[in-house]
Amino acid sequence: MFSDLTDQLDALGARLREALASAGDHAALEGVRVRFLGRSGEITQVRRAIGTLSPAERPAAGKAINDAVAQFEAELESRSHELDARALEGELALAIDVTFPGIAPATGSLHPIRRAMEDACRYFERHGFAVVLGPEIETEYYNFDALNIPPDHPAREGLDSFYLRPGLLLRTHTSPMQVRTMQAHPPPIAIVVPGKCYRRDAIDARHSPMFHQIEGLLVAPGIHLGHLKGVLEGLFREVFGPKQAVRFRPSFFPFVEPGAEVDTTCPGCGGEGCKTCGGSGWIEIGGSGMVHPDVLRESGYDPAGVTGWAFGVGIERIAMVRQDIDDIRVLFENDPRVLEQLA
Ligand code: DAH
């Protein structure tokens, strides 16, 4: 009977819809199509039933089946579009929006100590000085004796130096390169020596057992303190700013005569007096003097023919004053959050 046929088609439609709803991808969807509309699928069973109908009912039955098939195909198609749309949404969620601002890769920067050292070296290279490096493990002879520091000098006590074995220690300053260089080269000499130095100091806000110096040495006929003052003034203007002045305060170092401590205008206040300079308007940067005749002689030079000056400047001091750091440990702890601010 015709009404049986339409019931069958309705039931088939209902099952098809259920199957469509649970088909999660195109492969599953194809499975549903074959199962219901394929050559040996369920619809074919229904078509076969036409033969049991009276000839008068057959045309209407054929049409009902064709209409149902068209309807089922439309539903398959629409489910297929739905799956496509869902897949596209998923892809878009993962897609790159090329109009978004980029994330810059983190780049390193020079450490404040390295920067101060390179700035100082660049200044001296421009003025014809050679940059030379020396050994950090030094002999007692170069670190002390050759520099006129006698065996009973307090600086030689084991307390102040790191000895590897008797006669061999970590250099306590860059000054040993003065005699090493002069012994290896005849005058004139114009060098700077940047590098690490070591002393057995307890760590606090102002002391570190490892620190950096830059040593300068100029030896030639007729060299005097006026040259030193001019050169240091240029150095401080290079690393601190254009208005720096230099002040010498008489002092004693065994390897120079006369000797002087070197001050420069406090860059924090321009000389007015502030916290950085303790109100004096000046900050101490290093030591200096005219190379002692004994040191020239030890180097094979004739003090009657040449004179020279030398200086030793603290690199950490330059970096700390430049960056307004009041604790030397900041420079060695290397907390990236701090270094980023000093870059
Ligand atoms: N070497 C000394 C120190 O570490 C600094 C120094 C003073 C270096 C006077 C010099 C100089 O060249 O002439 O304390």
Coordinates of C-alpha atoms and ligand atoms in Angstrom, one line a residue:
M1 CA 0.0 0.0 0.0
F2 CA 1.1 3.5 -0.8
S3 CA 0.7 4.7 2.8
D4 CA 3.2 1.9 3.9
L5 CA 5.7 3.3 1.5
T6 CA 5.4 6.9 2.8
D7 CA 5.8 5.6 6.4
Q8 CA 8.9 3.7 5.3
L9 CA 10.3 6.9 3.7
D10 CA 9.6 8.9 6.9
A11 CA 11.3 6.4 9.1
L12 CA 14.2 6.3 6.7
G13 CA 14.5 10.1 6.8
A14 CA 14.5 10.0 10.6
R15 CA 17.3 7.5 10.8
L16 CA 19.2 9.4 8.1
R17 CA 19.0 12.6 10.1
E18 CA 20.2 10.8 13.3
A19 CA 23.2 9.4 11.4
L20 CA 24.0 12.8 9.8
A21 CA 24.1 14.4 13.2
S22 CA 26.7 12.0 14.5
A23 CA 28.9 12.0 11.4
G24 CA 31.8 14.2 12.5
D25 CA 33.8 14.2 9.3
H26 CA 33.6 13.7 5.5
A27 CA 34.6 10.0 5.7
A28 CA 31.7 9.3 8.2
L29 CA 29.4 11.4 6.0
E30 CA 30.3 9.2 2.9
G31 CA 29.5 6.2 5.0
V32 CA 26.1 7.5 5.7
R33 CA 25.5 8.3 2.0
V34 CA 26.4 4.8 1.0
R35 CA 24.4 3.2 3.8
F36 CA 21.2 5.1 2.9
L37 CA 21.4 6.1 -0.8
G38 CA 24.0 3.8 -2.2
R39 CA 23.2 1.2 -4.8
S40 CA 22.6 -1.5 -2.2
G41 CA 21.6 1.0 0.4
E42 CA 18.4 1.3 2.3
I43 CA 16.7 3.3 -0.4
T44 CA 17.0 0.5 -2.8
Q45 CA 15.0 -1.8 -0.5
V46 CA 12.2 0.8 -0.5
R47 CA 12.4 1.0 -4.4
R48 CA 11.9 -2.7 -4.6
A49 CA 8.6 -2.4 -2.7
I50 CA 7.2 -0.6 -5.7
G51 CA 6.7 -3.9 -7.4
T52 CA 4.2 -4.9 -4.7
L53 CA 2.0 -1.9 -5.4
S54 CA -0.9 -1.8 -7.9
P55 CA 0.0 -0.3 -11.3
A56 CA -2.2 2.7 -10.5
E57 CA -0.2 3.5 -7.3
R58 CA 3.3 3.1 -8.9
P59 CA 3.8 6.5 -10.6
A60 CA 3.0 8.3 -7.3
A61 CA 5.2 5.9 -5.4
G62 CA 8.1 6.5 -7.8
K63 CA 7.7 10.3 -7.4
A64 CA 7.5 10.0 -3.6
I65 CA 10.8 8.0 -3.6
N66 CA 12.5 10.4 -6.0
D67 CA 11.4 13.4 -3.9
A68 CA 12.6 11.8 -0.7
V69 CA 16.0 11.0 -2.3
A70 CA 16.4 14.6 -3.5
Q71 CA 15.5 15.7 0.0
F72 CA 18.0 13.3 1.6
E73 CA 20.8 14.4 -0.8
A74 CA 20.1 18.0 0.1
E75 CA 20.5 17.2 3.8
L76 CA 23.7 15.3 3.1
E77 CA 25.0 18.3 1.2
S78 CA 24.1 20.7 3.9
R79 CA 25.8 18.6 6.6
S80 CA 28.9 18.5 4.4
H81 CA 28.9 22.3 4.3
E82 CA 28.5 22.4 8.0
L83 CA 31.6 20.2 8.5
D84 CA 33.6 22.4 6.1
A85 CA 32.7 25.5 8.0
R86 CA 33.6 24.0 11.3
A87 CA 37.0 22.9 9.9
L88 CA 37.7 26.4 8.6
E89 CA 36.9 27.9 11.9
G90 CA 39.4 25.6 13.6
E91 CA 42.1 26.5 11.1
L92 CA 41.4 30.2 11.5
A93 CA 41.7 29.9 15.3
L94 CA 45.3 28.7 14.7
A95 CA 46.1 31.0 11.8
I96 CA 48.6 33.9 12.0
D97 CA 47.2 37.3 11.7
V98 CA 49.9 39.0 9.6
T99 CA 48.6 42.5 10.5
F100 CA 49.5 41.9 14.2
P101 CA 52.6 43.7 15.5
G102 CA 55.5 41.3 15.7
I103 CA 57.2 40.1 18.8
A104 CA 60.8 41.4 18.6
P105 CA 63.4 38.7 19.6
A106 CA 65.2 39.5 22.8
T107 CA 68.7 40.8 21.9
G108 CA 71.6 41.1 24.3
S109 CA 73.5 44.2 25.1
L110 CA 77.0 45.0 26.2
H111 CA 77.5 44.7 30.0
P112 CA 78.1 48.2 31.6
I113 CA 81.7 47.1 32.5
R114 CA 82.4 46.0 28.9
R115 CA 80.9 49.2 27.6
A116 CA 83.0 51.4 29.9
M117 CA 86.1 49.5 29.0
E118 CA 85.5 49.7 25.2
D119 CA 84.7 53.4 25.4
A120 CA 87.9 54.1 27.3
C121 CA 89.9 51.9 24.8
R122 CA 88.4 53.6 21.8
Y123 CA 89.4 57.0 23.1
F124 CA 93.0 55.9 23.6
E125 CA 93.2 54.1 20.3
R126 CA 92.1 57.4 18.6
H127 CA 95.0 59.1 20.3
G128 CA 97.6 56.6 19.1
F129 CA 97.8 54.3 22.1
A130 CA 98.0 50.5 21.6
V131 CA 95.6 48.3 23.6
V132 CA 97.6 45.4 25.0
L133 CA 96.4 42.6 27.3
G134 CA 98.5 40.9 30.0
P135 CA 98.3 37.7 32.0
E136 CA 95.9 37.5 34.9
I137 CA 98.2 35.0 36.6
E138 CA 101.3 37.1 37.3
T139 CA 104.7 36.6 38.8
E140 CA 105.5 38.3 42.1
Y141 CA 108.4 39.9 40.2
Y142 CA 106.1 41.8 37.7
N143 CA 103.3 42.4 40.1
F144 CA 105.5 43.8 42.9
D145 CA 109.3 43.8 42.6
A146 CA 109.7 45.4 39.2
L147 CA 107.3 48.1 40.3
N148 CA 109.4 49.1 43.2
I149 CA 107.1 47.4 45.7
P150 CA 109.6 46.0 48.3
P151 CA 109.0 42.6 49.9
D152 CA 107.9 44.2 53.2
H153 CA 105.2 46.3 51.6
P154 CA 101.7 45.7 53.0
A155 CA 100.3 45.0 49.5
R156 CA 102.5 41.9 49.3
E157 CA 100.9 40.3 52.4
G158 CA 99.0 37.1 51.5
L159 CA 95.9 38.7 53.0
D160 CA 95.6 41.1 50.1
S161 CA 96.5 38.7 47.2
F162 CA 95.5 35.4 45.8
Y163 CA 98.6 33.3 45.6
L164 CA 98.7 30.2 43.4
R165 CA 102.0 29.2 44.9
P166 CA 105.0 31.1 46.2
G167 CA 106.0 33.7 43.6
L168 CA 102.8 33.3 41.5
L169 CA 99.6 35.2 42.1
L170 CA 96.5 36.6 40.5
R171 CA 97.6 40.1 39.5
T172 CA 96.4 42.7 42.0
H173 CA 96.5 45.5 39.4
T174 CA 97.2 46.1 35.7
S175 CA 100.5 47.9 36.4
P176 CA 102.7 44.8 35.8
M177 CA 102.2 45.3 32.1
Q178 CA 104.2 48.5 32.4
V179 CA 107.5 46.7 32.9
R180 CA 106.5 43.7 30.7
T181 CA 105.9 46.1 27.8
M182 CA 108.9 48.3 28.3
Q183 CA 111.2 45.3 28.6
A184 CA 109.9 44.0 25.3
H185 CA 109.9 47.3 23.3
P186 CA 112.3 50.2 23.2
P187 CA 110.8 53.7 23.8
P188 CA 108.6 55.5 22.8
I189 CA 105.7 53.6 24.5
A190 CA 102.1 54.5 24.4
I191 CA 99.8 51.7 25.7
V192 CA 96.7 51.1 27.6
V193 CA 96.0 47.8 29.4
P194 CA 92.4 46.9 30.2
G195 CA 91.7 43.8 32.3
K196 CA 90.7 41.9 35.4
C197 CA 92.5 42.3 38.7
Y198 CA 92.0 40.3 41.9
R199 CA 92.3 41.1 45.6
R200 CA 91.3 39.3 48.7
D201 CA 88.8 41.8 49.7
A202 CA 85.5 40.9 51.4
I203 CA 82.5 41.6 49.2
D204 CA 80.6 44.7 50.1
A205 CA 79.0 47.6 48.3
R206 CA 82.4 49.0 47.3
H207 CA 84.6 45.9 47.1
S208 CA 84.7 42.8 44.9
P209 CA 87.6 40.3 44.9
M210 CA 87.6 40.6 41.1
F211 CA 87.4 43.9 39.4
H212 CA 88.6 45.7 36.3
Q213 CA 91.2 48.4 35.7
I214 CA 92.6 50.2 32.7
E215 CA 96.3 51.0 32.9
G216 CA 97.9 53.7 30.8
L217 CA 101.6 54.3 30.1
L218 CA 103.3 56.9 28.0
V219 CA 107.1 57.0 27.9
A220 CA 109.1 59.2 25.6
P221 CA 111.6 62.1 25.8
G222 CA 110.1 65.2 27.4
I223 CA 106.9 63.6 28.7
H224 CA 105.5 65.5 31.7
L225 CA 102.4 65.6 34.0
G226 CA 100.7 68.3 31.8
H227 CA 100.3 65.6 29.1
L228 CA 98.8 63.3 31.6
K229 CA 96.3 65.9 32.7
G230 CA 95.2 66.6 29.2
V231 CA 94.9 62.9 28.2
L232 CA 92.8 62.1 31.3
E233 CA 90.6 65.1 30.8
G234 CA 89.9 63.8 27.3
L235 CA 89.2 60.3 28.7
F236 CA 86.7 61.6 31.3
R237 CA 85.0 63.8 28.7
E238 CA 84.7 60.7 26.5
V239 CA 83.1 58.5 29.2
F240 CA 81.2 61.0 31.3
G241 CA 80.5 64.2 29.3
P242 CA 81.9 67.3 27.8
K243 CA 82.4 69.4 31.0
Q244 CA 84.7 67.1 33.0
A245 CA 87.8 68.5 34.7
V246 CA 90.7 66.7 36.3
R247 CA 92.2 67.2 39.7
F248 CA 95.4 65.7 41.0
R249 CA 95.8 65.1 44.7
P250 CA 99.4 64.2 45.8
S251 CA 99.6 60.6 46.9
F252 CA 102.1 57.8 47.1
F253 CA 102.5 54.8 44.9
P254 CA 105.9 53.0 45.0
F255 CA 106.2 52.9 41.2
V256 CA 105.7 56.6 40.5
E257 CA 107.3 59.8 41.7
P258 CA 105.5 62.1 42.2
G259 CA 102.3 60.2 42.6
A260 CA 98.8 61.5 42.6
E261 CA 95.2 60.4 43.0
V262 CA 93.1 61.4 40.1
D263 CA 89.7 63.0 40.6
T264 CA 87.2 64.2 38.0
T265 CA 84.2 66.5 38.3
C266 CA 81.2 64.5 39.7
P267 CA 79.0 63.8 36.7
G268 CA 76.0 63.4 39.1
C269 CA 76.0 67.1 40.0
G270 CA 78.5 68.8 37.7
G271 CA 80.6 69.7 40.7
E272 CA 77.9 71.3 42.9
G273 CA 78.1 68.5 45.4
C274 CA 75.6 65.6 45.7
K275 CA 75.1 62.2 47.2
T276 CA 77.4 60.5 44.6
C277 CA 80.4 62.6 45.5
G278 CA 79.6 63.0 49.2
G279 CA 79.1 66.7 48.7
S280 CA 82.7 67.4 47.4
G281 CA 81.9 67.9 43.7
W282 CA 84.7 65.5 42.8
I283 CA 84.9 61.7 42.5
E284 CA 88.1 59.6 42.8
I285 CA 88.8 57.5 39.7
G286 CA 92.3 56.2 40.0
G287 CA 96.0 56.7 40.7
S288 CA 98.7 58.1 38.6
G289 CA 102.2 59.6 38.5
M290 CA 105.5 60.0 36.8
V291 CA 107.1 56.6 36.2
H292 CA 109.7 56.1 38.9
P293 CA 113.3 56.1 37.7
D294 CA 113.8 52.7 39.3
V295 CA 111.0 51.3 37.3
L296 CA 112.5 52.8 34.1
R297 CA 115.9 51.3 34.9
E298 CA 114.3 47.9 35.7
S299 CA 112.7 48.0 32.3
G300 CA 116.1 48.7 30.6
Y301 CA 115.3 52.4 29.9
D302 CA 117.6 55.3 30.7
P303 CA 115.8 57.8 33.1
A304 CA 118.2 60.5 31.8
G305 CA 116.8 60.1 28.2
V306 CA 113.1 59.4 28.7
T307 CA 110.4 60.2 31.1
G308 CA 106.9 58.9 31.3
W309 CA 103.7 58.8 33.2
A310 CA 101.3 56.0 34.2
F311 CA 97.8 55.8 35.5
G312 CA 95.4 53.1 36.7
V313 CA 91.7 53.8 36.6
G314 CA 88.9 51.6 38.0
I315 CA 86.4 50.5 35.3
E316 CA 83.7 49.6 37.8
R317 CA 84.0 53.1 39.2
I318 CA 83.4 54.6 35.7
A319 CA 80.4 52.2 35.1
M320 CA 78.9 52.9 38.5
V321 CA 79.1 56.7 38.2
R322 CA 77.8 56.6 34.6
Q323 CA 74.8 54.5 35.5
D324 CA 74.2 55.9 38.9
I325 CA 74.8 52.5 40.6
D326 CA 75.7 52.7 44.3
D327 CA 76.5 49.0 44.9
I328 CA 79.3 47.2 43.0
R329 CA 77.5 43.9 43.5
V330 CA 74.9 45.0 41.0
L331 CA 77.5 44.7 38.3
F332 CA 78.4 41.1 39.2
E333 CA 75.1 39.6 40.2
N334 CA 73.9 40.1 36.6
D335 CA 70.2 39.9 37.2
P336 CA 68.7 40.2 33.7
R337 CA 66.0 42.5 35.0
V338 CA 68.7 44.9 36.2
L339 CA 70.9 44.6 33.2
E340 CA 68.0 45.3 30.9
Q341 CA 67.7 48.7 32.6
L342 CA 71.4 49.4 32.2
A343 CA 71.5 48.5 28.5
Ligands
DAH1 N1 98.1 50.1 40.4 C1 97.5 51.0 41.3 C2 96.4 50.3 42.1 O1 95.9 49.3 41.6 C3 96.9 52.2 40.6 C4 97.9 53.1 40.0 C5 98.4 54.1 40.7 C6 98.4 52.8 38.7 C7 99.4 54.9 40.1 C8 99.3 53.6 38.1 C9 99.8 54.7 38.9 O2 99.8 53.4 36.9 O3 100.8 55.5 38.3 O4 96.0 50.7 43.1

